[in-house]
Amino acid sequence: MTIEVKLPDLGDGIESGDVLEIFVAVGDTIEKGQDIVEMETDKATVTVPASVGGKVTKILISEGDTVAINGLILELEADSSGSEPKAETSPAPEAAAPAEPEPAPEPDPPAAPTPTPAPTTEAAPAPQPVSPPPAPVAAPPVNPPAPTAAPPATASSASDEVIAAGPAIRRFAREVGVDLGRVPGSGDGGRITRDDILSVVRASNQTSAASPAPSAAITPNPAPATETESSAANKPAPNGSDEHGPIRVERMDRIRKTIANQMHASWSAVPRVTNFDDADITDLEHLRQSSKDDYAAQGLKLTTMPFLIKAIATALRHHPAINAVIDQENDQIIYKDYVNVGIAVDTDRGLVVPVMKNADMMGIPEITRSLAEMAGKVRSGNFGVSDLRGGSFTISNLGAIGGQYSTPIVNVPEVAILLVGRSRKLPVVMPDNSIQPRLMMPLSLSYDHRLVDGGTAARFLNDVIGFLEAPSRLLLAL
């Protein structure tokens, strides 16, 4: 019996997903719950398990396809197919029944002429030797090609399974267009690392750069071509070339498309204003340094980020306009009574914003643990769509990479985002007119001017700075 396997519901609001990798092949026997395909949706990558077990008879998707929820993925034969092969052997005797009229196989001798055409197709010299031998010789070569076609499929799938590479490495290899089967692994047990893939990419780029002449031979054609042909020439194959030199083309993945659409929506709809300021975190740094060993004993790294999250979450409680959403279609403002802070994380696959729920109700130790868990999920790619939804405010930490001020784009439908730059020591005039070196944290607050006025944004940023400059206030804040 044929069973259809469909793409299940992958989360609230998700209508489709892109196929990243297929883990099964035609002829494989799979069990219920076994991973059959890896899908990419919005900003999350998920593996889809089989809803039933059986033998794969048909794969209805291929890598790169976009599949709608409830779209067909595979066709299976029920697990009881073990008895079906026996049924297949029983039809064989039935096939022998028609062989009963074959006692007239004596007409088979006329079939002997059929072998003789085979030698004639081979060559004239073949008939010169005895014609009967070439006929049997012609028959065997016809049979082998059929079996040999089947093994390669299984062989390739088998080789894929043997490749020692984790999901993140496989995904990176797909994104840069590298065949893992050709990459020698330098890790433990021959495991393929990111550096191994980058080495292959560099070698490939050097090879293509060293031989621009053949590719340049292709470029003259687009010049006399029509506009449509020239536009097609702008989409060359990977590691090809354009009129200026070697290039590499990659398909835009779903995450990058989602980011592009989100940024375009924000830029088009949000009249954005950015306020710049600095927070003196000298005292906060002393507190952090004195406490980091206690956290390290519990396997946690204490940075300034938990303090910043706590300061923002507490300030959002006092400034509901920053923690709101504009519902323009219904001419209303939705004020959120929860504080969910998203933290923008730069990954190889693009910008990912996991959300810390109810951050205002958490203490510094809880925030530190939650931040470590979120970072672990993002680095391993083991986060789900639910981890990215429900944010009411976003923090972007540019200081982890470098840089001080920037103009971040509001993560719609939110109305504000705070970018943190790298802290640095600056000479500051103190209240007693003395000049002291102080550790200053650069802050850039972008906000939607349709809802947030300049005064509201300034008061909110002043509250955040006040909490950071007086850590005791932050620890005692309600």
PDB file of C-alpha atoms in Angstrom, residues 107-391:
ATOM      1  CA  PRO A 107       9.703 -20.537 -32.227  1.00  0.00           C
ATOM      2  CA  ASP A 108      12.634 -19.305 -30.143  1.00  0.00           C
ATOM      3  CA  PRO A 109      14.993 -20.511 -32.793  1.00  0.00           C
ATOM      4  CA  PRO A 110      13.497 -17.786 -34.952  1.00  0.00           C
ATOM      5  CA  ALA A 111      14.583 -15.626 -32.062  1.00  0.00           C
ATOM      6  CA  ALA A 112      18.078 -16.711 -33.034  1.00  0.00           C
ATOM      7  CA  PRO A 113      17.915 -14.311 -35.938  1.00  0.00           C
ATOM      8  CA  THR A 114      17.434 -11.632 -33.269  1.00  0.00           C
ATOM      9  CA  PRO A 115      20.935 -12.305 -31.944  1.00  0.00           C
ATOM     10  CA  THR A 116      22.274 -12.099 -35.478  1.00  0.00           C
ATOM     11  CA  PRO A 117      21.138  -8.477 -35.873  1.00  0.00           C
ATOM     12  CA  ALA A 118      23.107  -7.766 -32.690  1.00  0.00           C
ATOM     13  CA  PRO A 119      26.411  -8.814 -34.242  1.00  0.00           C
ATOM     14  CA  THR A 120      25.571  -6.874 -37.394  1.00  0.00           C
ATOM     15  CA  THR A 121      25.061  -3.733 -35.323  1.00  0.00           C
ATOM     16  CA  GLU A 122      28.358  -4.398 -33.600  1.00  0.00           C
ATOM     17  CA  ALA A 123      30.466  -4.543 -36.750  1.00  0.00           C
ATOM     18  CA  ALA A 124      31.043  -6.430 -39.964  1.00  0.00           C
ATOM     19  CA  PRO A 125      34.029  -8.380 -38.565  1.00  0.00           C
ATOM     20  CA  ALA A 126      31.734  -9.908 -35.925  1.00  0.00           C
ATOM     21  CA  PRO A 127      29.822 -12.110 -38.369  1.00  0.00           C
ATOM     22  CA  GLN A 128      33.126 -13.422 -39.824  1.00  0.00           C
ATOM     23  CA  PRO A 129      33.793 -15.404 -36.642  1.00  0.00           C
ATOM     24  CA  VAL A 130      31.099 -17.888 -35.808  1.00  0.00           C
ATOM     25  CA  SER A 131      27.802 -15.993 -35.548  1.00  0.00           C
ATOM     26  CA  PRO A 132      26.400 -18.015 -32.588  1.00  0.00           C
ATOM     27  CA  PRO A 133      29.147 -16.935 -30.150  1.00  0.00           C
ATOM     28  CA  PRO A 134      28.700 -13.186 -30.731  1.00  0.00           C
ATOM     29  CA  ALA A 135      24.982 -13.472 -29.928  1.00  0.00           C
ATOM     30  CA  PRO A 136      25.565 -14.685 -26.332  1.00  0.00           C
ATOM     31  CA  VAL A 137      28.382 -12.176 -25.947  1.00  0.00           C
ATOM     32  CA  ALA A 138      26.039  -9.354 -26.985  1.00  0.00           C
ATOM     33  CA  ALA A 139      23.413 -10.401 -24.435  1.00  0.00           C
ATOM     34  CA  PRO A 140      25.635 -10.123 -21.324  1.00  0.00           C
ATOM     35  CA  PRO A 141      26.737  -6.537 -22.003  1.00  0.00           C
ATOM     36  CA  VAL A 142      23.088  -5.495 -22.271  1.00  0.00           C
ATOM     37  CA  ASN A 143      22.314  -6.879 -18.807  1.00  0.00           C
ATOM     38  CA  PRO A 144      25.204  -5.313 -16.836  1.00  0.00           C
ATOM     39  CA  PRO A 145      24.416  -1.680 -17.666  1.00  0.00           C
ATOM     40  CA  ALA A 146      21.017  -1.927 -15.974  1.00  0.00           C
ATOM     41  CA  PRO A 147      22.434  -3.170 -12.663  1.00  0.00           C
ATOM     42  CA  THR A 148      25.388  -0.786 -12.819  1.00  0.00           C
ATOM     43  CA  ALA A 149      23.010   2.170 -13.092  1.00  0.00           C
ATOM     44  CA  ALA A 150      21.349   1.212  -9.824  1.00  0.00           C
ATOM     45  CA  PRO A 151      24.472   0.758  -7.666  1.00  0.00           C
ATOM     46  CA  PRO A 152      25.874   4.221  -8.281  1.00  0.00           C
ATOM     47  CA  ALA A 153      22.837   5.788  -6.625  1.00  0.00           C
ATOM     48  CA  THR A 154      23.255   3.663  -3.540  1.00  0.00           C
ATOM     49  CA  ALA A 155      26.998   4.103  -3.600  1.00  0.00           C
ATOM     50  CA  SER A 156      26.732   7.867  -3.640  1.00  0.00           C
ATOM     51  CA  SER A 157      24.211   7.887  -0.845  1.00  0.00           C
ATOM     52  CA  ALA A 158      26.425   5.553   1.128  1.00  0.00           C
ATOM     53  CA  SER A 159      29.414   7.818   0.607  1.00  0.00           C
ATOM     54  CA  ASP A 160      27.374  10.776   1.868  1.00  0.00           C
ATOM     55  CA  GLU A 161      26.616   8.909   5.074  1.00  0.00           C
ATOM     56  CA  VAL A 162      30.303   8.130   5.618  1.00  0.00           C
ATOM     57  CA  ILE A 163      31.362  11.791   5.388  1.00  0.00           C
ATOM     58  CA  ALA A 164      32.413  12.970   8.858  1.00  0.00           C
ATOM     59  CA  ALA A 165      30.883  16.432   9.125  1.00  0.00           C
ATOM     60  CA  GLY A 166      28.342  18.017  11.468  1.00  0.00           C
ATOM     61  CA  PRO A 167      25.118  19.737  10.343  1.00  0.00           C
ATOM     62  CA  ALA A 168      26.625  23.242  10.585  1.00  0.00           C
ATOM     63  CA  ILE A 169      29.616  22.222   8.444  1.00  0.00           C
ATOM     64  CA  ARG A 170      27.338  20.544   5.870  1.00  0.00           C
ATOM     65  CA  ARG A 171      25.209  23.672   5.699  1.00  0.00           C
ATOM     66  CA  PHE A 172      28.280  25.891   5.258  1.00  0.00           C
ATOM     67  CA  ALA A 173      29.570  23.622   2.486  1.00  0.00           C
ATOM     68  CA  ARG A 174      26.234  23.919   0.664  1.00  0.00           C
ATOM     69  CA  GLU A 175      26.262  27.703   0.995  1.00  0.00           C
ATOM     70  CA  VAL A 176      29.729  28.055  -0.541  1.00  0.00           C
ATOM     71  CA  GLY A 177      29.121  25.360  -3.176  1.00  0.00           C
ATOM     72  CA  VAL A 178      31.680  22.795  -1.976  1.00  0.00           C
ATOM     73  CA  ASP A 179      31.224  19.029  -2.422  1.00  0.00           C
ATOM     74  CA  LEU A 180      32.100  17.468   0.955  1.00  0.00           C
ATOM     75  CA  GLY A 181      33.061  14.232  -0.796  1.00  0.00           C
ATOM     76  CA  ARG A 182      36.136  16.023  -2.164  1.00  0.00           C
ATOM     77  CA  VAL A 183      37.225  17.692   1.078  1.00  0.00           C
ATOM     78  CA  PRO A 184      39.953  15.976   3.142  1.00  0.00           C
ATOM     79  CA  GLY A 185      39.189  16.252   6.858  1.00  0.00           C
ATOM     80  CA  SER A 186      41.867  17.507   9.239  1.00  0.00           C
ATOM     81  CA  GLY A 187      39.841  17.127  12.455  1.00  0.00           C
ATOM     82  CA  ASP A 188      39.738  14.243  14.909  1.00  0.00           C
ATOM     83  CA  GLY A 189      39.077  10.980  13.099  1.00  0.00           C
ATOM     84  CA  GLY A 190      39.214  12.699   9.709  1.00  0.00           C
ATOM     85  CA  ARG A 191      36.330  14.995  10.615  1.00  0.00           C
ATOM     86  CA  ILE A 192      35.837  17.935   8.201  1.00  0.00           C
ATOM     87  CA  THR A 193      36.237  21.395   9.722  1.00  0.00           C
ATOM     88  CA  ARG A 194      35.314  24.871   8.540  1.00  0.00           C
ATOM     89  CA  ASP A 195      38.968  25.588   7.734  1.00  0.00           C
ATOM     90  CA  ASP A 196      39.086  22.525   5.459  1.00  0.00           C
ATOM     91  CA  ILE A 197      36.166  23.906   3.408  1.00  0.00           C
ATOM     92  CA  LEU A 198      37.705  27.390   3.272  1.00  0.00           C
ATOM     93  CA  SER A 199      40.949  25.865   1.988  1.00  0.00           C
ATOM     94  CA  VAL A 200      39.054  24.215  -0.867  1.00  0.00           C
ATOM     95  CA  VAL A 201      37.284  27.511  -1.681  1.00  0.00           C
ATOM     96  CA  ARG A 202      40.595  29.401  -1.726  1.00  0.00           C
ATOM     97  CA  ALA A 203      42.191  26.788  -3.967  1.00  0.00           C
ATOM     98  CA  SER A 204      39.204  26.960  -6.312  1.00  0.00           C
ATOM     99  CA  ASN A 205      39.375  30.769  -6.452  1.00  0.00           C
ATOM    100  CA  GLN A 206      43.102  30.672  -7.194  1.00  0.00           C
ATOM    101  CA  THR A 207      42.508  28.171  -9.979  1.00  0.00           C
ATOM    102  CA  SER A 208      39.769  30.279 -11.565  1.00  0.00           C
ATOM    103  CA  ALA A 209      41.885  33.440 -11.220  1.00  0.00           C
ATOM    104  CA  ALA A 210      44.863  31.718 -12.832  1.00  0.00           C
ATOM    105  CA  SER A 211      42.824  30.788 -15.917  1.00  0.00           C
ATOM    106  CA  PRO A 212      40.729  33.837 -16.828  1.00  0.00           C
ATOM    107  CA  ALA A 213      41.432  33.368 -20.521  1.00  0.00           C
ATOM    108  CA  PRO A 214      38.897  30.597 -21.206  1.00  0.00           C
ATOM    109  CA  SER A 215      36.207  32.393 -19.214  1.00  0.00           C
ATOM    110  CA  ALA A 216      37.048  35.624 -20.980  1.00  0.00           C
ATOM    111  CA  ALA A 217      36.279  33.835 -24.200  1.00  0.00           C
ATOM    112  CA  ILE A 218      32.682  33.647 -23.031  1.00  0.00           C
ATOM    113  CA  THR A 219      32.376  37.316 -22.222  1.00  0.00           C
ATOM    114  CA  PRO A 220      32.562  38.640 -25.776  1.00  0.00           C
ATOM    115  CA  ASN A 221      29.244  36.951 -26.551  1.00  0.00           C
ATOM    116  CA  PRO A 222      27.124  39.043 -24.190  1.00  0.00           C
ATOM    117  CA  ALA A 223      28.376  42.266 -25.772  1.00  0.00           C
ATOM    118  CA  PRO A 224      26.609  41.899 -29.121  1.00  0.00           C
ATOM    119  CA  ALA A 225      23.675  40.167 -27.464  1.00  0.00           C
ATOM    120  CA  THR A 226      20.247  41.649 -26.878  1.00  0.00           C
ATOM    121  CA  GLU A 227      19.145  43.160 -23.549  1.00  0.00           C
ATOM    122  CA  THR A 228      17.512  39.943 -22.416  1.00  0.00           C
ATOM    123  CA  GLU A 229      20.655  38.000 -23.264  1.00  0.00           C
ATOM    124  CA  SER A 230      22.832  40.513 -21.448  1.00  0.00           C
ATOM    125  CA  SER A 231      20.632  40.264 -18.351  1.00  0.00           C
ATOM    126  CA  ALA A 232      21.009  36.496 -18.529  1.00  0.00           C
ATOM    127  CA  ALA A 233      24.756  37.037 -18.780  1.00  0.00           C
ATOM    128  CA  ASN A 234      24.570  38.757 -15.390  1.00  0.00           C
ATOM    129  CA  LYS A 235      23.599  35.393 -13.877  1.00  0.00           C
ATOM    130  CA  PRO A 236      26.659  33.256 -14.618  1.00  0.00           C
ATOM    131  CA  ALA A 237      27.350  29.873 -13.112  1.00  0.00           C
ATOM    132  CA  PRO A 238      29.352  29.625  -9.867  1.00  0.00           C
ATOM    133  CA  ASN A 239      33.077  30.243 -10.336  1.00  0.00           C
ATOM    134  CA  GLY A 240      32.377  31.790 -13.737  1.00  0.00           C
ATOM    135  CA  SER A 241      33.222  35.315 -14.813  1.00  0.00           C
ATOM    136  CA  ASP A 242      31.634  38.543 -15.903  1.00  0.00           C
ATOM    137  CA  GLU A 243      33.105  41.247 -18.105  1.00  0.00           C
ATOM    138  CA  HIS A 244      35.426  42.396 -15.300  1.00  0.00           C
ATOM    139  CA  GLY A 245      36.843  39.107 -14.061  1.00  0.00           C
ATOM    140  CA  PRO A 246      36.191  35.919 -12.063  1.00  0.00           C
ATOM    141  CA  ILE A 247      33.080  35.769  -9.886  1.00  0.00           C
ATOM    142  CA  ARG A 248      31.209  33.327  -7.664  1.00  0.00           C
ATOM    143  CA  VAL A 249      27.407  33.166  -7.627  1.00  0.00           C
ATOM    144  CA  GLU A 250      25.353  31.850  -4.722  1.00  0.00           C
ATOM    145  CA  ARG A 251      21.616  31.333  -4.484  1.00  0.00           C
ATOM    146  CA  MET A 252      20.042  33.672  -1.901  1.00  0.00           C
ATOM    147  CA  ASP A 253      18.934  31.420   0.952  1.00  0.00           C
ATOM    148  CA  ARG A 254      15.692  31.809   2.847  1.00  0.00           C
ATOM    149  CA  ILE A 255      17.250  33.552   5.836  1.00  0.00           C
ATOM    150  CA  ARG A 256      18.885  36.214   3.664  1.00  0.00           C
ATOM    151  CA  LYS A 257      15.606  36.727   1.770  1.00  0.00           C
ATOM    152  CA  THR A 258      13.753  37.131   5.080  1.00  0.00           C
ATOM    153  CA  ILE A 259      16.327  39.664   6.314  1.00  0.00           C
ATOM    154  CA  ALA A 260      16.137  41.574   3.029  1.00  0.00           C
ATOM    155  CA  ASN A 261      12.335  41.719   3.143  1.00  0.00           C
ATOM    156  CA  GLN A 262      12.328  42.766   6.809  1.00  0.00           C
ATOM    157  CA  MET A 263      14.893  45.510   6.263  1.00  0.00           C
ATOM    158  CA  HIS A 264      13.059  46.800   3.189  1.00  0.00           C
ATOM    159  CA  ALA A 265       9.781  46.894   5.123  1.00  0.00           C
ATOM    160  CA  SER A 266      11.448  48.808   7.960  1.00  0.00           C
ATOM    161  CA  TRP A 267      13.236  51.278   5.684  1.00  0.00           C
ATOM    162  CA  SER A 268      10.094  51.905   3.607  1.00  0.00           C
ATOM    163  CA  ALA A 269       7.573  52.260   6.441  1.00  0.00           C
ATOM    164  CA  VAL A 270       9.457  53.572   9.491  1.00  0.00           C
ATOM    165  CA  PRO A 271      10.476  57.254   9.784  1.00  0.00           C
ATOM    166  CA  ARG A 272      13.556  56.515  11.844  1.00  0.00           C
ATOM    167  CA  VAL A 273      15.466  58.826  14.178  1.00  0.00           C
ATOM    168  CA  THR A 274      18.641  57.866  16.076  1.00  0.00           C
ATOM    169  CA  ASN A 275      19.872  59.291  19.411  1.00  0.00           C
ATOM    170  CA  PHE A 276      23.546  58.838  20.394  1.00  0.00           C
ATOM    171  CA  ASP A 277      24.864  58.867  23.957  1.00  0.00           C
ATOM    172  CA  ASP A 278      27.450  57.335  26.297  1.00  0.00           C
ATOM    173  CA  ALA A 279      27.110  55.535  29.606  1.00  0.00           C
ATOM    174  CA  ASP A 280      29.890  55.673  32.215  1.00  0.00           C
ATOM    175  CA  ILE A 281      30.221  51.990  33.196  1.00  0.00           C
ATOM    176  CA  THR A 282      33.404  52.332  35.271  1.00  0.00           C
ATOM    177  CA  ASP A 283      31.645  51.298  38.532  1.00  0.00           C
ATOM    178  CA  LEU A 284      29.720  48.584  36.710  1.00  0.00           C
ATOM    179  CA  GLU A 285      32.996  47.168  35.394  1.00  0.00           C
ATOM    180  CA  HIS A 286      34.434  47.042  38.934  1.00  0.00           C
ATOM    181  CA  LEU A 287      31.345  45.136  40.079  1.00  0.00           C
ATOM    182  CA  ARG A 288      31.592  42.740  37.144  1.00  0.00           C
ATOM    183  CA  GLN A 289      35.284  42.059  37.733  1.00  0.00           C
ATOM    184  CA  SER A 290      34.675  41.336  41.421  1.00  0.00           C
ATOM    185  CA  SER A 291      31.848  38.880  40.621  1.00  0.00           C
ATOM    186  CA  LYS A 292      33.063  37.106  37.475  1.00  0.00           C
ATOM    187  CA  ASP A 293      35.011  34.407  39.377  1.00  0.00           C
ATOM    188  CA  ASP A 294      31.858  33.386  41.276  1.00  0.00           C
ATOM    189  CA  TYR A 295      30.018  33.000  37.974  1.00  0.00           C
ATOM    190  CA  ALA A 296      32.958  31.169  36.381  1.00  0.00           C
ATOM    191  CA  ALA A 297      32.794  28.611  39.200  1.00  0.00           C
ATOM    192  CA  GLN A 298      29.292  27.778  37.936  1.00  0.00           C
ATOM    193  CA  GLY A 299      30.461  27.571  34.319  1.00  0.00           C
ATOM    194  CA  LEU A 300      29.088  31.010  33.363  1.00  0.00           C
ATOM    195  CA  LYS A 301      30.910  33.922  31.764  1.00  0.00           C
ATOM    196  CA  LEU A 302      29.775  37.235  33.240  1.00  0.00           C
ATOM    197  CA  THR A 303      29.904  40.055  30.680  1.00  0.00           C
ATOM    198  CA  THR A 304      28.305  43.502  30.670  1.00  0.00           C
ATOM    199  CA  MET A 305      25.494  42.190  28.438  1.00  0.00           C
ATOM    200  CA  PRO A 306      23.300  40.784  31.282  1.00  0.00           C
ATOM    201  CA  PHE A 307      23.475  44.164  33.050  1.00  0.00           C
ATOM    202  CA  LEU A 308      22.520  45.965  29.843  1.00  0.00           C
ATOM    203  CA  ILE A 309      19.577  43.604  29.223  1.00  0.00           C
ATOM    204  CA  LYS A 310      18.352  44.106  32.792  1.00  0.00           C
ATOM    205  CA  ALA A 311      18.705  47.922  32.498  1.00  0.00           C
ATOM    206  CA  ILE A 312      16.747  48.008  29.213  1.00  0.00           C
ATOM    207  CA  ALA A 313      14.057  45.589  30.432  1.00  0.00           C
ATOM    208  CA  THR A 314      13.521  47.641  33.591  1.00  0.00           C
ATOM    209  CA  ALA A 315      13.411  50.936  31.667  1.00  0.00           C
ATOM    210  CA  LEU A 316      10.872  49.486  29.212  1.00  0.00           C
ATOM    211  CA  ARG A 317       8.494  48.984  32.139  1.00  0.00           C
ATOM    212  CA  HIS A 318       8.585  52.725  32.774  1.00  0.00           C
ATOM    213  CA  HIS A 319       8.239  53.747  29.103  1.00  0.00           C
ATOM    214  CA  PRO A 320       5.353  51.781  27.566  1.00  0.00           C
ATOM    215  CA  ALA A 321       5.534  53.715  24.267  1.00  0.00           C
ATOM    216  CA  ILE A 322       8.919  52.079  23.566  1.00  0.00           C
ATOM    217  CA  ASN A 323       7.396  48.658  24.287  1.00  0.00           C
ATOM    218  CA  ALA A 324       4.479  48.985  21.877  1.00  0.00           C
ATOM    219  CA  VAL A 325       3.380  48.239  18.306  1.00  0.00           C
ATOM    220  CA  ILE A 326       1.540  50.412  15.784  1.00  0.00           C
ATOM    221  CA  ASP A 327      -1.506  48.743  14.220  1.00  0.00           C
ATOM    222  CA  GLN A 328      -1.891  51.143  11.315  1.00  0.00           C
ATOM    223  CA  GLU A 329      -4.648  49.173   9.595  1.00  0.00           C
ATOM    224  CA  ASN A 330      -6.962  49.589  12.585  1.00  0.00           C
ATOM    225  CA  ASP A 331      -5.611  52.996  13.679  1.00  0.00           C
ATOM    226  CA  GLN A 332      -4.565  51.789  17.109  1.00  0.00           C
ATOM    227  CA  ILE A 333      -1.526  51.325  19.339  1.00  0.00           C
ATOM    228  CA  ILE A 334      -0.925  47.996  21.084  1.00  0.00           C
ATOM    229  CA  TYR A 335       0.938  48.402  24.389  1.00  0.00           C
ATOM    230  CA  LYS A 336       2.608  45.180  25.553  1.00  0.00           C
ATOM    231  CA  ASP A 337       2.446  44.277  29.229  1.00  0.00           C
ATOM    232  CA  TYR A 338       5.314  41.828  28.824  1.00  0.00           C
ATOM    233  CA  VAL A 339       8.970  42.627  28.145  1.00  0.00           C
ATOM    234  CA  ASN A 340      10.624  40.239  25.689  1.00  0.00           C
ATOM    235  CA  VAL A 341      14.084  41.363  24.621  1.00  0.00           C
ATOM    236  CA  GLY A 342      15.576  40.158  21.331  1.00  0.00           C
ATOM    237  CA  ILE A 343      19.356  39.966  21.010  1.00  0.00           C
ATOM    238  CA  ALA A 344      20.661  40.273  17.428  1.00  0.00           C
ATOM    239  CA  VAL A 345      23.367  37.676  16.792  1.00  0.00           C
ATOM    240  CA  ASP A 346      25.696  37.721  13.787  1.00  0.00           C
ATOM    241  CA  THR A 347      26.041  34.188  12.367  1.00  0.00           C
ATOM    242  CA  ASP A 348      27.437  32.593   9.216  1.00  0.00           C
ATOM    243  CA  ARG A 349      23.873  32.281   7.940  1.00  0.00           C
ATOM    244  CA  GLY A 350      22.873  35.893   8.598  1.00  0.00           C
ATOM    245  CA  LEU A 351      21.393  37.930  11.422  1.00  0.00           C
ATOM    246  CA  VAL A 352      19.448  35.834  13.937  1.00  0.00           C
ATOM    247  CA  VAL A 353      17.432  37.453  16.762  1.00  0.00           C
ATOM    248  CA  PRO A 354      16.587  34.983  19.558  1.00  0.00           C
ATOM    249  CA  VAL A 355      14.185  36.390  22.139  1.00  0.00           C
ATOM    250  CA  MET A 356      14.594  36.362  25.932  1.00  0.00           C
ATOM    251  CA  LYS A 357      11.071  36.161  27.365  1.00  0.00           C
ATOM    252  CA  ASN A 358      10.049  38.175  30.450  1.00  0.00           C
ATOM    253  CA  ALA A 359      13.539  39.639  30.864  1.00  0.00           C
ATOM    254  CA  ASP A 360      12.242  42.291  33.288  1.00  0.00           C
ATOM    255  CA  MET A 361      11.291  39.569  35.802  1.00  0.00           C
ATOM    256  CA  MET A 362      14.741  37.938  35.759  1.00  0.00           C
ATOM    257  CA  GLY A 363      17.788  38.662  37.898  1.00  0.00           C
ATOM    258  CA  ILE A 364      21.359  39.003  36.627  1.00  0.00           C
ATOM    259  CA  PRO A 365      22.179  35.293  37.279  1.00  0.00           C
ATOM    260  CA  GLU A 366      19.057  34.137  35.393  1.00  0.00           C
ATOM    261  CA  ILE A 367      19.765  36.467  32.487  1.00  0.00           C
ATOM    262  CA  THR A 368      23.382  35.238  32.333  1.00  0.00           C
ATOM    263  CA  ARG A 369      22.263  31.598  32.165  1.00  0.00           C
ATOM    264  CA  SER A 370      19.566  32.333  29.612  1.00  0.00           C
ATOM    265  CA  LEU A 371      22.050  34.272  27.486  1.00  0.00           C
ATOM    266  CA  ALA A 372      24.516  31.357  27.552  1.00  0.00           C
ATOM    267  CA  GLU A 373      21.768  28.919  26.502  1.00  0.00           C
ATOM    268  CA  MET A 374      20.649  31.199  23.668  1.00  0.00           C
ATOM    269  CA  ALA A 375      24.230  31.581  22.424  1.00  0.00           C
ATOM    270  CA  GLY A 376      24.703  27.807  22.489  1.00  0.00           C
ATOM    271  CA  LYS A 377      21.534  27.236  20.460  1.00  0.00           C
ATOM    272  CA  VAL A 378      22.464  29.851  17.873  1.00  0.00           C
ATOM    273  CA  ARG A 379      26.022  28.554  17.447  1.00  0.00           C
ATOM    274  CA  SER A 380      24.844  24.960  17.007  1.00  0.00           C
ATOM    275  CA  GLY A 381      21.835  25.901  14.877  1.00  0.00           C
ATOM    276  CA  ASN A 382      19.517  24.025  17.261  1.00  0.00           C
ATOM    277  CA  PHE A 383      16.985  26.810  17.720  1.00  0.00           C
ATOM    278  CA  GLY A 384      13.358  26.742  16.674  1.00  0.00           C
ATOM    279  CA  VAL A 385      10.978  29.316  15.266  1.00  0.00           C
ATOM    280  CA  SER A 386       9.461  29.843  18.722  1.00  0.00           C
ATOM    281  CA  ASP A 387      12.882  31.058  19.953  1.00  0.00           C
ATOM    282  CA  LEU A 388      12.698  33.955  17.469  1.00  0.00           C
ATOM    283  CA  ARG A 389       9.141  35.152  18.017  1.00  0.00           C
ATOM    284  CA  GLY A 390       7.423  37.488  20.477  1.00  0.00           C
ATOM    285  CA  GLY A 391      10.104  40.173  20.858  1.00  0.00           C
TER     286      GLY A 391
END
